[in-house]
Coordinates of C-alpha atoms in Angstrom, one line a residue:
Chain A
M2 CA 29.7 80.1 76.1
S3 CA 30.9 83.6 75.4
T4 CA 30.3 85.3 72.1
T5 CA 31.3 88.7 70.9
A6 CA 28.6 91.0 69.7
P7 CA 29.5 92.6 66.3
D8 CA 29.4 96.2 67.5
E9 CA 31.8 95.5 70.4
I10 CA 35.4 96.1 70.1
A11 CA 37.0 92.7 70.0
P12 CA 39.2 92.1 73.0
D13 CA 42.7 91.3 72.1
E14 CA 43.9 87.8 71.6
A15 CA 45.4 87.5 75.0
A16 CA 42.0 88.1 76.6
L17 CA 40.3 85.5 74.3
L18 CA 43.0 83.0 75.1
A19 CA 42.5 83.6 78.8
Q20 CA 38.8 83.0 78.3
F21 CA 39.4 79.9 76.3
E22 CA 41.7 78.5 79.0
Q23 CA 39.1 79.3 81.7
V24 CA 36.6 77.2 79.8
L25 CA 39.1 74.3 79.6
A26 CA 39.9 74.7 83.3
R27 CA 36.2 74.4 84.2
H28 CA 36.1 71.2 81.9
D29 CA 33.3 72.9 79.9
R30 CA 33.0 72.4 76.2
I31 CA 34.3 74.7 73.5
E32 CA 31.5 75.1 70.9
P33 CA 31.9 75.9 67.1
R34 CA 31.2 79.6 67.4
D35 CA 33.6 80.1 70.3
W36 CA 37.0 81.6 69.7
M37 CA 39.8 79.0 69.7
P38 CA 43.5 79.1 69.0
E39 CA 44.3 78.2 65.4
K40 CA 46.5 75.4 66.6
Y41 CA 43.7 74.0 68.7
R42 CA 41.5 74.0 65.6
A43 CA 44.1 72.5 63.4
T44 CA 44.9 69.7 66.0
L45 CA 41.2 68.9 66.3
V46 CA 40.7 68.8 62.5
R47 CA 43.7 66.5 62.2
Q48 CA 42.5 64.2 65.0
I49 CA 38.8 64.1 64.0
A50 CA 39.5 63.7 60.3
Q51 CA 41.9 60.8 61.1
H52 CA 39.2 59.2 63.2
A53 CA 36.6 59.7 60.4
H54 CA 38.9 58.3 57.8
S55 CA 39.6 55.3 60.1
E56 CA 35.9 54.5 60.2
I57 CA 35.6 54.7 56.4
I58 CA 38.8 52.7 55.7
G59 CA 37.8 50.3 58.4
M60 CA 34.7 49.3 56.3
Q61 CA 37.0 47.5 53.9
P62 CA 38.7 44.8 56.0
E63 CA 35.4 43.8 57.5
G64 CA 33.4 44.3 54.4
N65 CA 35.8 41.8 52.9
W66 CA 33.8 39.0 54.7
I67 CA 30.2 40.2 54.2
T68 CA 29.6 38.1 51.1
R69 CA 31.3 35.0 52.7
A70 CA 29.8 35.1 56.2
P71 CA 29.2 31.5 57.2
S72 CA 25.7 32.0 58.6
L73 CA 22.8 34.4 57.8
R74 CA 22.7 35.7 61.3
R75 CA 26.5 36.5 61.2
K76 CA 26.0 38.1 57.8
A77 CA 23.3 40.4 59.2
I78 CA 25.5 41.3 62.2
L79 CA 28.5 42.1 60.0
L80 CA 26.5 44.1 57.4
A81 CA 24.9 46.1 60.2
K82 CA 28.3 46.7 61.7
V83 CA 29.9 47.9 58.5
Q84 CA 26.9 50.2 58.0
D85 CA 27.4 51.6 61.5
E86 CA 31.0 52.5 60.5
A87 CA 29.7 54.5 57.6
G88 CA 27.4 56.3 60.1
H89 CA 30.3 57.0 62.4
G90 CA 32.2 58.4 59.5
L91 CA 29.3 60.7 58.8
Y92 CA 29.0 62.1 62.3
L93 CA 32.8 62.7 62.5
Y94 CA 33.0 64.4 59.1
S95 CA 30.1 66.6 60.3
A96 CA 32.0 67.4 63.4
C97 CA 34.9 68.5 61.2
E98 CA 32.5 70.6 59.1
T99 CA 31.7 72.6 62.3
L100 CA 35.4 73.6 62.3
G101 CA 35.2 74.9 58.7
V102 CA 36.5 71.9 56.7
S103 CA 34.3 70.1 54.2
R104 CA 33.9 66.3 53.8
Q105 CA 35.0 66.8 50.2
E106 CA 38.3 68.4 51.2
L107 CA 39.0 65.7 53.8
T108 CA 38.2 62.9 51.3
E109 CA 40.7 64.5 48.9
K110 CA 43.3 64.5 51.6
L111 CA 42.6 60.9 52.4
I112 CA 42.8 59.6 48.9
S113 CA 45.9 61.6 48.1
G114 CA 47.6 60.2 51.2
R115 CA 47.9 63.6 52.9
Q116 CA 45.9 62.5 55.9
K117 CA 46.2 59.3 57.9
Y118 CA 43.8 56.7 59.3
S119 CA 44.4 54.1 61.9
S120 CA 47.2 51.8 60.9
I121 CA 45.4 48.8 62.1
F122 CA 43.4 48.7 58.9
N123 CA 46.5 48.3 56.9
Y124 CA 46.5 44.7 58.0
P125 CA 44.5 42.1 56.0
T126 CA 41.5 40.1 57.2
L127 CA 42.4 36.5 56.3
S128 CA 39.8 34.4 58.0
Y129 CA 36.3 34.7 59.4
A130 CA 37.7 34.7 62.9
D131 CA 39.3 38.1 62.0
V132 CA 35.8 39.5 62.1
G133 CA 35.5 38.5 65.7
T134 CA 39.1 39.5 66.6
I135 CA 38.6 42.9 65.1
G136 CA 35.5 43.3 67.2
W137 CA 37.1 42.1 70.4
L138 CA 40.7 43.6 70.2
V139 CA 40.5 46.3 67.6
D140 CA 37.2 47.8 68.6
G141 CA 38.2 47.1 72.2
A142 CA 41.4 49.2 71.8
A143 CA 39.4 51.8 69.9
I144 CA 37.0 52.1 72.8
A145 CA 39.8 52.4 75.3
N146 CA 41.1 55.3 73.2
Q147 CA 37.7 56.8 72.6
V148 CA 35.8 56.6 75.9
P149 CA 38.0 59.4 77.4
L150 CA 37.2 61.5 74.2
C151 CA 33.5 61.6 75.3
R152 CA 34.8 64.2 77.7
T153 CA 37.0 66.0 75.2
S154 CA 36.9 69.8 75.2
Y155 CA 35.4 70.3 71.8
G156 CA 31.6 69.9 72.0
P157 CA 30.6 68.4 68.7
Y158 CA 33.4 65.9 68.9
G159 CA 32.6 64.8 72.4
R160 CA 28.9 64.4 71.6
S161 CA 29.7 62.3 68.5
M162 CA 32.0 60.2 70.6
I163 CA 29.3 59.3 73.2
R164 CA 27.2 57.8 70.4
I165 CA 30.1 56.2 68.7
C166 CA 31.3 54.6 71.9
K167 CA 27.9 53.0 72.6
E168 CA 27.8 51.4 69.2
E169 CA 31.5 50.4 69.3
S170 CA 30.9 48.6 72.6
F171 CA 28.1 46.7 70.9
H172 CA 30.5 45.8 68.1
Q173 CA 33.1 44.6 70.7
R174 CA 30.6 42.4 72.4
Q175 CA 29.5 40.9 69.1
G176 CA 33.1 40.2 68.1
Y177 CA 33.8 38.6 71.4
E178 CA 30.6 36.6 71.2
L179 CA 31.6 35.3 67.7
L180 CA 34.9 34.1 69.0
M181 CA 33.3 32.5 72.1
T182 CA 30.9 30.7 69.8
M183 CA 33.7 29.5 67.5
M184 CA 35.6 28.2 70.5
R185 CA 32.7 26.0 71.3
G186 CA 32.7 24.7 67.7
T187 CA 35.3 22.4 66.0
D188 CA 39.0 22.1 66.4
A189 CA 39.5 23.8 63.1
Q190 CA 37.5 26.8 64.3
R191 CA 39.4 27.0 67.6
A192 CA 42.7 27.0 65.6
M193 CA 41.3 29.7 63.4
V194 CA 40.5 31.9 66.4
Q195 CA 44.0 31.4 68.0
E196 CA 45.7 32.1 64.7
S197 CA 43.7 35.3 64.3
V198 CA 44.5 36.5 67.8
D199 CA 48.2 35.8 67.2
R200 CA 48.1 38.1 64.2
F201 CA 46.1 40.9 65.7
W202 CA 47.4 41.2 69.2
W203 CA 50.5 43.3 68.5
P204 CA 48.9 45.5 65.9
A205 CA 46.1 46.1 68.5
L206 CA 48.6 47.2 71.1
M207 CA 50.1 49.6 68.5
M208 CA 46.7 51.3 68.2
F209 CA 47.5 53.4 71.3
G210 CA 50.4 55.0 69.4
P211 CA 54.1 55.2 70.2
P212 CA 55.4 55.1 73.8
D213 CA 54.9 58.3 75.7
D214 CA 58.6 59.3 75.4
D215 CA 58.2 59.1 71.6
S216 CA 54.8 60.9 71.3
P217 CA 55.4 64.5 70.3
N218 CA 51.8 65.7 70.3
T219 CA 50.6 64.2 73.6
A220 CA 51.6 67.0 76.0
Q221 CA 49.8 69.8 74.0
S222 CA 46.7 67.7 73.4
M223 CA 46.4 66.8 77.0
A224 CA 46.8 70.5 78.0
W225 CA 44.0 71.4 75.7
G226 CA 41.8 68.6 76.9
I227 CA 41.7 67.0 73.5
K228 CA 43.4 64.0 74.8
R229 CA 42.8 62.7 78.4
D230 CA 45.2 59.9 78.9
T231 CA 48.7 59.1 77.6
N232 CA 49.3 56.3 75.1
D233 CA 51.1 54.1 77.6
E234 CA 48.4 54.5 80.3
L235 CA 45.7 53.5 77.8
R236 CA 47.8 50.6 76.5
Q237 CA 48.3 49.3 80.1
K238 CA 44.6 49.5 80.8
F239 CA 43.8 47.6 77.6
V240 CA 46.2 44.8 78.4
D241 CA 44.9 44.5 82.0
M242 CA 41.4 44.2 80.5
S243 CA 42.2 41.8 77.8
V244 CA 44.0 39.2 79.8
P245 CA 41.0 37.8 81.7
Q246 CA 38.9 38.0 78.5
A247 CA 41.5 35.9 76.7
E248 CA 41.5 33.4 79.5
R249 CA 37.8 33.1 79.5
L250 CA 37.9 32.7 75.7
G251 CA 40.6 29.9 76.0
V252 CA 43.2 31.6 73.8
T253 CA 46.8 32.5 74.6
L254 CA 48.1 36.0 73.9
P255 CA 51.3 35.8 71.9
D256 CA 53.6 37.6 74.4
P257 CA 56.1 35.5 76.5
D258 CA 56.7 38.5 78.7
L259 CA 53.1 38.9 79.7
V260 CA 52.8 38.4 83.5
W261 CA 50.9 39.8 86.4
N262 CA 52.9 42.2 88.5
A263 CA 51.3 42.2 92.0
E264 CA 53.5 45.1 93.1
R265 CA 52.2 47.4 90.4
G266 CA 48.8 45.9 90.3
H267 CA 49.1 45.6 86.6
H268 CA 50.4 43.2 83.9
D269 CA 53.9 43.5 82.7
F270 CA 54.1 43.0 78.9
G271 CA 56.4 43.1 76.0
Q272 CA 56.8 45.9 73.5
P273 CA 55.3 45.7 70.0
D274 CA 57.7 46.0 67.1
W275 CA 57.9 49.8 66.9
E276 CA 59.9 49.6 63.7
E277 CA 57.0 47.8 62.0
F278 CA 54.6 50.4 63.5
H279 CA 56.6 53.3 62.0
A280 CA 56.9 51.4 58.6
V281 CA 53.1 50.8 58.4
V282 CA 52.4 54.5 59.4
K283 CA 54.8 55.6 56.7
G284 CA 52.9 53.5 54.1
S285 CA 54.6 50.1 53.8
G286 CA 52.1 48.0 55.6
P287 CA 50.6 45.0 53.9
C288 CA 47.4 46.9 52.7
N289 CA 48.2 50.6 52.7
A290 CA 48.2 51.0 49.0
Q291 CA 45.2 48.7 48.5
R292 CA 43.0 50.5 51.1
V293 CA 43.7 54.0 49.7
A294 CA 43.3 52.8 46.1
H295 CA 39.9 51.2 47.0
R296 CA 38.7 54.4 48.6
R297 CA 39.9 56.5 45.6
R298 CA 38.3 54.2 43.1
A299 CA 34.9 54.2 45.0
H300 CA 35.1 58.0 45.3
E301 CA 36.0 58.5 41.6
D302 CA 33.5 55.9 40.4
G303 CA 30.8 57.7 42.3
A304 CA 31.6 61.2 41.0
W305 CA 29.0 61.1 38.2
V306 CA 26.3 60.1 40.7
R307 CA 27.1 62.9 43.0
D308 CA 27.2 65.3 40.1
A309 CA 23.8 64.1 38.9
A310 CA 22.4 64.6 42.4
T311 CA 23.8 68.1 42.6
A312 CA 22.5 69.0 39.1
F313 CA 19.1 67.6 39.8
A314 CA 18.8 69.4 43.2
A315 CA 19.8 72.7 41.6
R316 CA 17.3 72.3 38.8
S317 CA 14.5 71.3 41.2
S318 CA 15.1 74.3 43.4
V319 CA 15.1 76.6 40.3
E320 CA 11.8 75.0 39.2
S321 CA 10.2 75.3 42.6
V322 CA 11.2 79.1 42.7
E323 CA 9.7 79.5 39.2
T324 CA 6.5 77.7 40.2
Q325 CA 6.2 79.9 43.2
E326 CA 6.7 83.0 41.0
A327 CA 4.2 81.8 38.5
R328 CA 1.7 81.4 41.3
A329 CA 2.4 84.8 42.8
Chain B
M1 CA 29.3 64.7 82.9
S2 CA 28.2 61.2 83.6
D3 CA 30.7 58.5 83.0
D4 CA 28.3 55.7 82.5
H5 CA 29.5 55.1 79.0
E6 CA 32.8 54.1 80.6
S7 CA 31.3 50.9 81.8
V8 CA 31.3 49.4 78.3
Y9 CA 33.6 46.6 79.4
D10 CA 31.6 45.5 82.4
G11 CA 29.2 43.2 80.6
L12 CA 31.7 41.5 78.5
L13 CA 32.3 38.6 80.8
G14 CA 28.7 38.5 82.1
G15 CA 26.0 36.3 80.9
D16 CA 23.3 38.9 80.1
D17 CA 22.1 37.9 76.7
T18 CA 19.7 40.8 76.4
Q19 CA 22.7 43.1 75.9
W20 CA 23.5 41.6 72.5
A21 CA 22.1 43.0 69.3
F22 CA 21.2 39.8 67.5
G23 CA 21.0 37.4 70.4
T24 CA 23.8 35.2 71.6
S25 CA 22.9 32.0 70.1
F26 CA 21.0 30.9 67.1
E27 CA 17.3 31.4 67.6
D28 CA 14.8 29.9 65.3
P29 CA 13.4 33.1 63.7
L30 CA 10.0 31.5 63.8
A31 CA 10.2 30.5 67.5
G32 CA 6.8 30.6 69.1
V33 CA 5.0 30.8 65.8
D34 CA 2.5 28.2 64.8
T35 CA 4.0 26.8 61.7
T36 CA 1.2 24.2 61.0
V37 CA 0.4 24.2 57.3
P38 CA -3.2 25.3 56.8
E39 CA -5.7 22.6 55.8
G40 CA -6.0 22.0 52.1
V41 CA -2.6 23.5 51.4
D42 CA 0.1 21.4 49.7
A43 CA 3.1 21.7 52.2
G44 CA 5.6 20.8 49.5
A45 CA 4.3 23.6 47.2
L46 CA 4.2 26.1 50.1
A47 CA 7.8 25.3 50.9
A48 CA 8.9 25.5 47.3
Y49 CA 7.1 28.9 47.0
C50 CA 8.8 30.2 50.1
L51 CA 12.1 29.2 48.6
M52 CA 11.3 31.3 45.5
L53 CA 10.5 34.4 47.6
G54 CA 13.4 33.7 50.0
D55 CA 16.0 33.1 47.3
D56 CA 15.0 36.3 45.4
A57 CA 15.6 38.2 48.7
L58 CA 18.8 36.4 49.7
V59 CA 20.5 36.7 46.3
H60 CA 19.5 40.3 45.7
S61 CA 20.7 41.1 49.2
H62 CA 24.0 39.5 48.4
R63 CA 24.5 41.8 45.4
L64 CA 23.4 44.9 47.3
S65 CA 25.8 44.1 50.1
Q66 CA 28.7 44.2 47.6
W67 CA 28.2 47.9 47.5
A68 CA 29.4 48.2 51.1
S69 CA 32.4 50.6 51.0
N70 CA 31.9 51.1 47.3
A71 CA 28.8 53.4 47.1
P72 CA 28.9 56.9 45.5
D73 CA 28.7 58.5 49.0
L74 CA 28.4 57.6 52.6
E75 CA 24.6 58.2 52.7
E76 CA 24.1 55.7 49.9
D77 CA 26.5 53.2 51.5
I78 CA 24.1 53.3 54.5
A79 CA 21.0 53.2 52.4
L80 CA 22.0 50.2 50.2
A81 CA 23.2 48.3 53.3
N82 CA 19.7 49.0 54.8
V83 CA 18.0 47.5 51.8
A84 CA 20.3 44.5 51.9
L85 CA 19.6 44.0 55.6
D86 CA 15.9 44.1 55.1
L87 CA 16.0 41.6 52.3
L88 CA 18.3 39.4 54.3
G89 CA 15.9 39.4 57.2
Q90 CA 13.0 38.4 54.8
A91 CA 15.2 35.7 53.4
R92 CA 15.9 34.2 56.8
L93 CA 12.2 34.1 57.7
L94 CA 11.2 32.6 54.3
L95 CA 13.9 29.9 54.4
A96 CA 12.9 29.0 57.9
R97 CA 9.3 28.8 56.8
A98 CA 10.2 26.6 53.8
A99 CA 12.2 24.3 56.1
A100 CA 9.3 24.1 58.6
A101 CA 6.8 23.3 55.9
D102 CA 8.9 20.7 54.2
P103 CA 11.9 19.5 56.1
G104 CA 12.7 17.2 53.2
L105 CA 14.0 20.3 51.3
V106 CA 16.8 20.9 53.7
P107 CA 20.1 19.5 52.6
A108 CA 21.5 16.7 54.7
L109 CA 24.5 17.5 56.9
P110 CA 26.8 15.3 58.9
E111 CA 25.3 13.7 62.0
G112 CA 25.3 16.2 64.9
S113 CA 25.9 19.3 62.7
P114 CA 24.6 22.4 64.6
V115 CA 23.9 24.2 61.3
P116 CA 20.4 25.5 61.5
S117 CA 18.0 24.8 58.6
E118 CA 18.0 28.4 57.3
D119 CA 21.8 28.1 56.9
A120 CA 21.7 24.6 55.5
L121 CA 19.3 26.0 52.8
A122 CA 21.4 29.1 52.1
F123 CA 24.9 27.5 52.2
F124 CA 24.5 23.8 51.4
R125 CA 22.1 23.8 48.5
D126 CA 23.6 23.5 45.0
E127 CA 22.9 26.0 42.3
A128 CA 20.2 24.1 40.6
A129 CA 18.1 24.0 43.8
F130 CA 18.0 27.8 44.0
R131 CA 14.7 29.3 42.9
N132 CA 15.5 33.0 42.5
V133 CA 14.9 34.8 39.2
R134 CA 18.0 35.5 37.2
L135 CA 17.5 39.3 37.5
A136 CA 18.4 39.1 41.2
E137 CA 21.7 37.3 40.6
Q138 CA 23.3 39.5 37.9
E139 CA 26.4 41.3 38.7
N140 CA 25.8 44.9 40.0
G141 CA 27.2 46.8 37.0
D142 CA 27.3 50.5 37.8
F143 CA 25.1 52.5 40.2
A144 CA 22.5 53.1 37.5
A145 CA 22.1 49.4 36.7
T146 CA 21.8 48.7 40.4
V147 CA 19.1 51.4 40.8
V148 CA 17.1 50.1 37.8
R149 CA 17.2 46.5 39.1
L150 CA 16.2 47.7 42.6
L151 CA 13.2 49.6 41.1
L152 CA 12.1 46.6 39.0
L153 CA 12.5 44.0 41.8
S154 CA 11.1 46.1 44.6
T155 CA 8.0 47.3 42.6
H156 CA 7.2 43.7 41.7
R157 CA 7.9 42.3 45.2
L158 CA 5.9 45.0 47.0
A159 CA 2.9 44.2 44.8
L160 CA 3.3 40.5 45.7
L161 CA 3.7 41.1 49.4
Q162 CA 0.8 43.4 49.6
R163 CA -1.4 40.5 48.4
L164 CA 0.5 37.9 50.4
A165 CA -0.4 39.8 53.6
A166 CA -3.8 38.1 53.1
S167 CA -2.3 34.6 52.7
T168 CA -4.2 31.8 54.5
D169 CA -0.8 30.8 55.8
Q170 CA -0.4 32.9 58.9
V171 CA 3.3 32.7 58.9
L172 CA 3.6 33.9 55.3
A173 CA 1.0 36.6 55.9
A174 CA 3.0 37.9 58.9
I175 CA 6.3 37.9 56.9
A176 CA 4.6 39.7 54.0
A177 CA 3.0 42.4 56.3
K178 CA 6.5 43.2 57.7
G179 CA 8.0 43.2 54.3
V180 CA 5.5 45.6 52.8
K181 CA 6.8 48.4 55.0
E182 CA 10.4 47.7 54.0
L183 CA 9.7 47.3 50.3
T184 CA 7.8 50.6 50.2
Y185 CA 11.0 52.3 51.3
H186 CA 13.1 50.3 48.8
R187 CA 10.8 51.2 45.9
D188 CA 10.7 54.8 46.9
H189 CA 14.5 55.0 47.2
A190 CA 15.0 53.4 43.8
A191 CA 12.3 55.6 42.1
R192 CA 13.9 58.8 43.5
W193 CA 17.3 57.8 42.2
F194 CA 15.8 56.8 38.8
L195 CA 14.4 60.3 38.4
T196 CA 17.5 61.9 39.7
L197 CA 19.8 60.1 37.3
A198 CA 17.4 60.5 34.4
Q199 CA 17.2 64.3 35.0
G200 CA 20.6 64.9 36.5
T201 CA 23.4 65.2 33.9
E202 CA 23.9 64.0 30.4
E203 CA 26.3 61.3 31.7
S204 CA 23.9 60.1 34.4
R205 CA 21.0 59.9 31.8
R206 CA 23.2 58.0 29.4
R207 CA 24.1 55.5 32.2
L208 CA 20.6 55.2 33.4
L209 CA 19.4 54.3 29.9
A210 CA 22.2 51.9 29.4
G211 CA 21.4 50.3 32.8
L212 CA 17.7 50.0 31.8
A213 CA 18.6 48.3 28.5
L214 CA 20.8 45.9 30.4
V215 CA 18.3 45.0 33.1
W216 CA 14.9 45.3 31.4
P217 CA 15.0 42.1 29.3
L218 CA 15.3 40.0 32.5
R219 CA 12.2 41.5 33.9
A220 CA 9.8 39.2 32.0
E221 CA 10.8 36.3 34.2
L222 CA 9.1 37.9 37.1
A223 CA 5.7 37.7 35.5
R224 CA 6.2 34.1 34.2
T225 CA 4.0 31.8 36.3
H226 CA 5.6 28.7 37.6
P227 CA 3.3 25.7 38.3
V228 CA 4.1 26.0 42.0
E229 CA 3.0 29.6 42.0
R230 CA -0.2 28.7 40.2
L231 CA -0.9 25.9 42.7
V232 CA -0.3 28.0 45.8
A233 CA -2.4 30.9 44.4
E234 CA -5.2 28.4 43.8
Q235 CA -4.9 27.2 47.4
G236 CA -5.0 30.8 48.8
V237 CA -1.5 30.8 50.3
G238 CA 0.4 32.4 47.4
V239 CA 0.1 34.9 44.6
D240 CA 0.3 34.2 40.9
P241 CA 2.9 36.8 39.7
A242 CA 1.0 37.3 36.4
T243 CA -1.8 38.9 38.4
V244 CA 0.4 41.8 39.6
T245 CA 1.8 42.7 36.2
D246 CA -0.7 45.3 35.3
E247 CA -0.3 47.2 38.5
V248 CA 3.4 47.0 38.3
D249 CA 3.3 48.3 34.7
V250 CA 1.2 51.3 35.8
L251 CA 3.6 52.1 38.7
L252 CA 6.7 51.8 36.5
E253 CA 5.0 53.9 33.8
Q254 CA 4.6 56.7 36.4
V255 CA 8.3 56.6 37.2
F256 CA 9.3 56.5 33.5
S257 CA 6.9 59.3 32.6
V258 CA 8.0 61.8 35.3
S259 CA 11.7 60.9 34.5
G260 CA 11.1 61.5 30.7
V261 CA 12.2 57.9 29.9
E262 CA 10.6 55.7 27.3
R263 CA 9.6 52.2 28.4
P264 CA 12.1 49.9 26.6
G265 CA 10.7 47.8 23.8
L266 CA 13.4 45.1 24.2
P267 CA 12.6 41.4 23.9
A268 CA 12.7 39.2 27.0
T269 CA 15.8 37.2 27.8
G270 CA 15.4 33.7 26.6
T271 CA 15.0 30.6 28.8
V272 CA 17.4 27.6 29.0
A273 CA 15.9 24.3 27.8
G274 CA 12.5 25.9 28.6
G275 CA 13.4 26.9 32.1
A276 CA 14.8 29.8 34.0
G277 CA 15.6 30.8 37.6
R278 CA 12.4 29.3 39.2
E279 CA 13.4 26.0 37.6
G280 CA 17.0 26.3 38.9
R281 CA 18.4 27.2 35.5
H282 CA 20.4 30.3 36.2
S283 CA 22.8 32.6 34.4
E284 CA 26.6 32.1 34.6
A285 CA 26.9 34.8 37.3
M286 CA 25.0 32.5 39.8
G287 CA 27.7 29.8 40.2
R288 CA 30.4 32.4 41.1
L289 CA 28.0 34.1 43.5
L290 CA 27.3 30.9 45.3
A291 CA 30.9 29.8 45.3
E292 CA 31.7 33.0 47.2
M293 CA 28.7 33.0 49.5
Q294 CA 29.0 29.3 50.5
V295 CA 32.8 28.9 50.7
V296 CA 33.3 29.3 54.5
A297 CA 30.2 27.5 55.6
R298 CA 30.9 24.5 53.3
A299 CA 34.5 24.2 54.7
H300 CA 33.0 23.7 58.1
P301 CA 29.8 21.5 57.8
T302 CA 29.8 20.9 61.5
G303 CA 31.0 24.4 62.4
L304 CA 29.2 26.5 65.0
W305 CA 28.9 30.2 64.2

């Protein structure tokens, strides 16, 4: 990638922009030290931060069931999954740091409600089947959104996404496998799975964002190679993928308009309740306040520990300098 | 760029079990292992002993897992989940070992229930049948109390497992050998935090000392030898916990001394009608812990998970 030597006269912004656009046109990556338009940087920070926050907030609805997991094997799977989410949050906050924004700043924005996270986590987990449904549908929708991001134009983000997608696909399989197992269990378990799918289907479809004609940021993000498919394209792909999986599982998807359209080669399907979507995004979902309050409490409760670690590290480095000087 | 990560959906409907992280069906964690009880060893005592070790791990793991999404930072969220996962893995093996040595310990479930024995032991035993020490079951308190407990439990458990690796029971020896590697990390992690909190800020030192005062009196129970422990030690399969006390004291003294912390002079927490955790006489926290842990499993005694 191009860099400007300090003693050269910086080319004007038009030339830099032209160079930037050439990189995009070649489908190459933009790297942290490359010049980039401010709006590109801001859009990336917004998108990556939102993704990082989603991982961290997403630990709550699933973490809700760790202590009640009904088998030790399921407990291990769930605990490992929630741990992976913390790891994904770490990679993504690190990717943001390459754009000049610290984890601390982003956390402050999250807990003060100035940055968003995926609205799906503003729905509660009400039964153990939700652990499976979140894996199958929510992680499935997340993967459909995220796989194209492995080819996104910003290098650190794309590379994080490759690793994250591999782990997410594992989570999706594990979720689906839990539901499959429960469907082979008792009638009560089968009913639990169906009830959970009924609750999560529409919110999962909302995860792709508003319809294309109501998505103000899509065009610019696609031009910049930050986004690779439109919301509606991804939603269609997800529905087409989920229908045979639901059949195999033995559950019905709660959409009377869902039907195969041979002409289009795709399923037709109903629209989620977009009013509910906008209401949840604006903060009045069933768990918005709870999720943010939980994160704020954990962050504030941990402040004295982080302060102690910082103070200890500062003292240790002073002491090690003093020791070196004493030896010299 | 290769698009092979785009094939993530392909395997979803397939039957390739090797793709799944934890297997696709319950597998006996001791599958393929010779679980014959060595000659001259009391199978009932061996099983009861495995429950003690397994319940310590299970219950402590439960408490640590409650930190998920609550830790002071993401790195610590990951670290505490790691420790909890290690202990959970040890618990599964030890409960399975207990059930194999003495099937009579496993609670009866309705005819045809697919619940495996490790889960029957974890989710269908009543409080009085749990054999963990009371230290493991206490509510977490703040991060300092959690760190002190982790230091005390992991230092003691590591000393036990190092000796148990030479157990005449091959199964227990193998479980212990695996656990030694894990516990070495747990103890190191706890000791680092103990030092950091002791030497960090005034507030962290105050909290560390408060956590130590809270947790320390329950430590005595770890060194109290139960008749089962004495018997398995005599038979060469177990370790009498009283025999590791000196070593544990020396190790703790090192951590205290480098941290500038005095060893507490507090008296031990009393017993209940002469018994404590190893006799199934727990603290009030235990009932609530089990109510939460067991609620879903007990609602579905013939459930398949």
